[in-house]
CSV table of C-alpha atoms in Angstrom, one decimal:
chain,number,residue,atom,x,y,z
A,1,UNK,CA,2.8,3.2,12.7
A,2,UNK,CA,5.4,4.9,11.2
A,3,UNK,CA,5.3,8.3,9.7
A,4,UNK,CA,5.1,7.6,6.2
A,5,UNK,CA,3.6,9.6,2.5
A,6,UNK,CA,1.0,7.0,0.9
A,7,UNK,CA,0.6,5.7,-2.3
A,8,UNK,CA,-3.1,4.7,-3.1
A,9,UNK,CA,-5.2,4.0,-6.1
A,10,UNK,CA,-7.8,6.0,-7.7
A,11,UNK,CA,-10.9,3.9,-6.1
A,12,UNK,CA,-9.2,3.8,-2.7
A,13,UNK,CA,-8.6,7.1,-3.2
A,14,UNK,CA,-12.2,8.6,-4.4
A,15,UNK,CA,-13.3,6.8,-1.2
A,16,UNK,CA,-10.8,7.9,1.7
A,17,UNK,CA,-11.1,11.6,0.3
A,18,UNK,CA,-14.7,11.7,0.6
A,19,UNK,CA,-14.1,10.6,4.3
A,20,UNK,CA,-10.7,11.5,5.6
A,21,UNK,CA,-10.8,15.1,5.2
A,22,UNK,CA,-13.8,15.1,7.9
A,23,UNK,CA,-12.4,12.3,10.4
A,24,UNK,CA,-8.7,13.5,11.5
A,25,UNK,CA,-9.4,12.6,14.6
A,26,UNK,CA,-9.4,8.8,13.8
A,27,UNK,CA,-6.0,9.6,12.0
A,28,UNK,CA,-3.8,11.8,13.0
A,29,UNK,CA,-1.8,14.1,10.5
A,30,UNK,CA,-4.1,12.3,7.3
A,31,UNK,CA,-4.9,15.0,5.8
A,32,UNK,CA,-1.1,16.4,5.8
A,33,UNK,CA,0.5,13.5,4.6
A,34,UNK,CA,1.3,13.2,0.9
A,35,UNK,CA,-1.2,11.3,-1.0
A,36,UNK,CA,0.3,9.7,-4.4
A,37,UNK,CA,-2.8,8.2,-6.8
A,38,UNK,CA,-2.0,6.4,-9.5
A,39,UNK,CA,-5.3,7.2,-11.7
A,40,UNK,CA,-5.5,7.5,-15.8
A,41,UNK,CA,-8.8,9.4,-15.2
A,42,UNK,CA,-8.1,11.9,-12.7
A,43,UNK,CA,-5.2,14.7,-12.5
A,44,UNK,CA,-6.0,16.6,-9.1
A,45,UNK,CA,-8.2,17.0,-6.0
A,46,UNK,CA,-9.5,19.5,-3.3
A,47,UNK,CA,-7.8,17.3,-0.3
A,48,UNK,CA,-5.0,18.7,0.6
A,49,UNK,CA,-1.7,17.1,-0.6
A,50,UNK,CA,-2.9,14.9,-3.2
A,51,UNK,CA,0.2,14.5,-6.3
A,52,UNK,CA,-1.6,12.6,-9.2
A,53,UNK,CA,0.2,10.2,-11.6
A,54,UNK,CA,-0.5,8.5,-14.7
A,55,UNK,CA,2.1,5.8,-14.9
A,56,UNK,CA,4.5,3.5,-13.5
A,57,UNK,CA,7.5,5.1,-14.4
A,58,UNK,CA,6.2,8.1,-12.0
A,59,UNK,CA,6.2,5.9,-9.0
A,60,UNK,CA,9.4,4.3,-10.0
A,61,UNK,CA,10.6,7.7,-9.9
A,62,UNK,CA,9.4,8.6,-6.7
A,63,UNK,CA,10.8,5.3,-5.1
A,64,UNK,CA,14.2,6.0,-6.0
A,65,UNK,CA,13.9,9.5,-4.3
A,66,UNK,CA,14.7,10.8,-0.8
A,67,UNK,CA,12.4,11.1,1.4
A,68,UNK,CA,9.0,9.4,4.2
A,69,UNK,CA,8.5,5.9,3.6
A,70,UNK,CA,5.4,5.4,1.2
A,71,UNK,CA,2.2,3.3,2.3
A,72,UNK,CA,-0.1,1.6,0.3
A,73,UNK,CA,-3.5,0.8,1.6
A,74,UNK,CA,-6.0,-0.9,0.3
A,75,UNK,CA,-5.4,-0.6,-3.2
A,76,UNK,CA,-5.3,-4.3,-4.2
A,77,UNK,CA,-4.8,-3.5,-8.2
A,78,UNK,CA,-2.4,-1.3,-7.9
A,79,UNK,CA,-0.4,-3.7,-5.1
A,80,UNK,CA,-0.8,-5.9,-8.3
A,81,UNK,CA,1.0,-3.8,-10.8
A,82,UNK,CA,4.0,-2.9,-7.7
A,83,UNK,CA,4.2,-6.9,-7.2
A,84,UNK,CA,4.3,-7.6,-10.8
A,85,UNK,CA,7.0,-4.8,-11.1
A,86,UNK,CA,9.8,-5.8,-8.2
A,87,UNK,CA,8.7,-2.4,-6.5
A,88,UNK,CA,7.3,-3.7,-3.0
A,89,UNK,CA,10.3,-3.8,-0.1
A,90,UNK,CA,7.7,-4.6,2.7
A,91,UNK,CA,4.7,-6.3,3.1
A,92,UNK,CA,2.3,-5.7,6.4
A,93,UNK,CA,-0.2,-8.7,6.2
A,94,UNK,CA,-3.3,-8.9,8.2
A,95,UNK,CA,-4.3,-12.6,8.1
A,96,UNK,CA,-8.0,-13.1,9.4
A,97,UNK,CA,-9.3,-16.8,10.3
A,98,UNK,CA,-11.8,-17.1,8.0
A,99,UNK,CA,-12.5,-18.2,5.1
A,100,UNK,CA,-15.3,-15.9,2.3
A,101,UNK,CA,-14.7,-18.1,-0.8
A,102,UNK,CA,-14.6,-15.2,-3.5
A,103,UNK,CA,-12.5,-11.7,-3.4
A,104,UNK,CA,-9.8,-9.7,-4.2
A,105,UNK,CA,-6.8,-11.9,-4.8
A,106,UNK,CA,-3.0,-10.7,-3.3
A,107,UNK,CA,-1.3,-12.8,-4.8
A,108,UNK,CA,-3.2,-12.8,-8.3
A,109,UNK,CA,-1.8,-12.2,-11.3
A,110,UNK,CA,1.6,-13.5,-10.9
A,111,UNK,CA,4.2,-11.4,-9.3
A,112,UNK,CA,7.8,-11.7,-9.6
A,113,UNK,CA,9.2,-14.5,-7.8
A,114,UNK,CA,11.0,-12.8,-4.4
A,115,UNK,CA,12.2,-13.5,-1.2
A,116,UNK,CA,10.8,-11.8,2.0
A,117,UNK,CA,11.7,-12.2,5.6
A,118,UNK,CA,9.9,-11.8,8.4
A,119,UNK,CA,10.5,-9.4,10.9
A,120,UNK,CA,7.8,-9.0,13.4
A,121,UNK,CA,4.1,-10.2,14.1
A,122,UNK,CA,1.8,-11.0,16.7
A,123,UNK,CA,-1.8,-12.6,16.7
A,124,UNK,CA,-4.5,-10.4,18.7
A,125,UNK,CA,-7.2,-12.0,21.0
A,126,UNK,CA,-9.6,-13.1,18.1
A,127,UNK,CA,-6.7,-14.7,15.7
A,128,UNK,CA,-5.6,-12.0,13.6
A,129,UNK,CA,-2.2,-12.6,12.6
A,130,UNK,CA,-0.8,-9.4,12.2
A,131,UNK,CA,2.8,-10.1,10.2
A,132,UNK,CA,5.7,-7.9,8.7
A,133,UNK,CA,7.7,-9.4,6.2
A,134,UNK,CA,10.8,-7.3,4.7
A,135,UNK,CA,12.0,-7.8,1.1
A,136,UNK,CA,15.3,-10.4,1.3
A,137,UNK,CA,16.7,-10.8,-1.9
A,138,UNK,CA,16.2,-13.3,-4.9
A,139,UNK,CA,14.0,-16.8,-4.0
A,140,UNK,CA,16.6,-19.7,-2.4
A,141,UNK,CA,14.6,-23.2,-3.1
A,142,UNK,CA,15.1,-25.8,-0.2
A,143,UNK,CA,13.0,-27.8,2.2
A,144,UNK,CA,10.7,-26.1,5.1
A,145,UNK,CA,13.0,-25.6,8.3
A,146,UNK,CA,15.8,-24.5,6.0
């Protein structure tokens, strides 16, 4: 993985703090990387390097800026609102075969029609199909092999 800041929501958040801060070891450097948290409840936190925002416009911000990559993990309402906004450039998609019925939706919600291409993947021993896709551009309509 790629050094990278990470951009989590609250809920993810509350939940890796309480953990992370006690379990480097399984993650190197966690606790030093910058933790953005979009949260309209909370403003600040005891783990080190936490920036809280309250808005879209803050992450838009923070996109446009110099700087790490950003991360987001977990975090499937706030993938949501980046989705819905045009602010995702790559997706890392961990496809599992099996099938649970009810859950947390990626694509739900209706994101902006776009265009990714992928770069890199490969399937582990049990079927995971672990795939990168990178952000290419507006939608082209054609037929499958195009």
């Amino acid at each position: 993985m790629k050094p990278a800041d990470l951009l989590l929501g609250r809920k993810t958040f509350e939940i890796w703090e309480n953990f992370w801060p006690e379990h480097e070891s399984a993650w190197p450097h966690i606790n030093e990387v910058t933790k953005y948290v979009l949260s309209k409840t909370r403003e600040k936190s005891d783990w080190n390097a936490s920036v809280f925002f309250n808005n879209m416009e803050e992450i838009e911000k923070l996109k446009g800026s110099e700087g790490a990559d950003i991360q987001v993990w977990g975090s499937s309402e706030l993938i949501q609102l980046l989705l819905q906004n045009d602010l995702v450039d790559e997706l890392w998609l961990m496809i599992h075969p099996l099938t649970l019925g009810e859950g947390k939706k990626l694509f739900a919600g209706g994101p902006i029609p776009a265009a990714f291409t992928l770069t890199e993947s490969t399937v582990t021993g049990s079927g995971v199909i672990i795939a990168n896709y990178q952000r290419a551009g507006e939608v082209k309509t054609g037929t499958i092999g195009e």
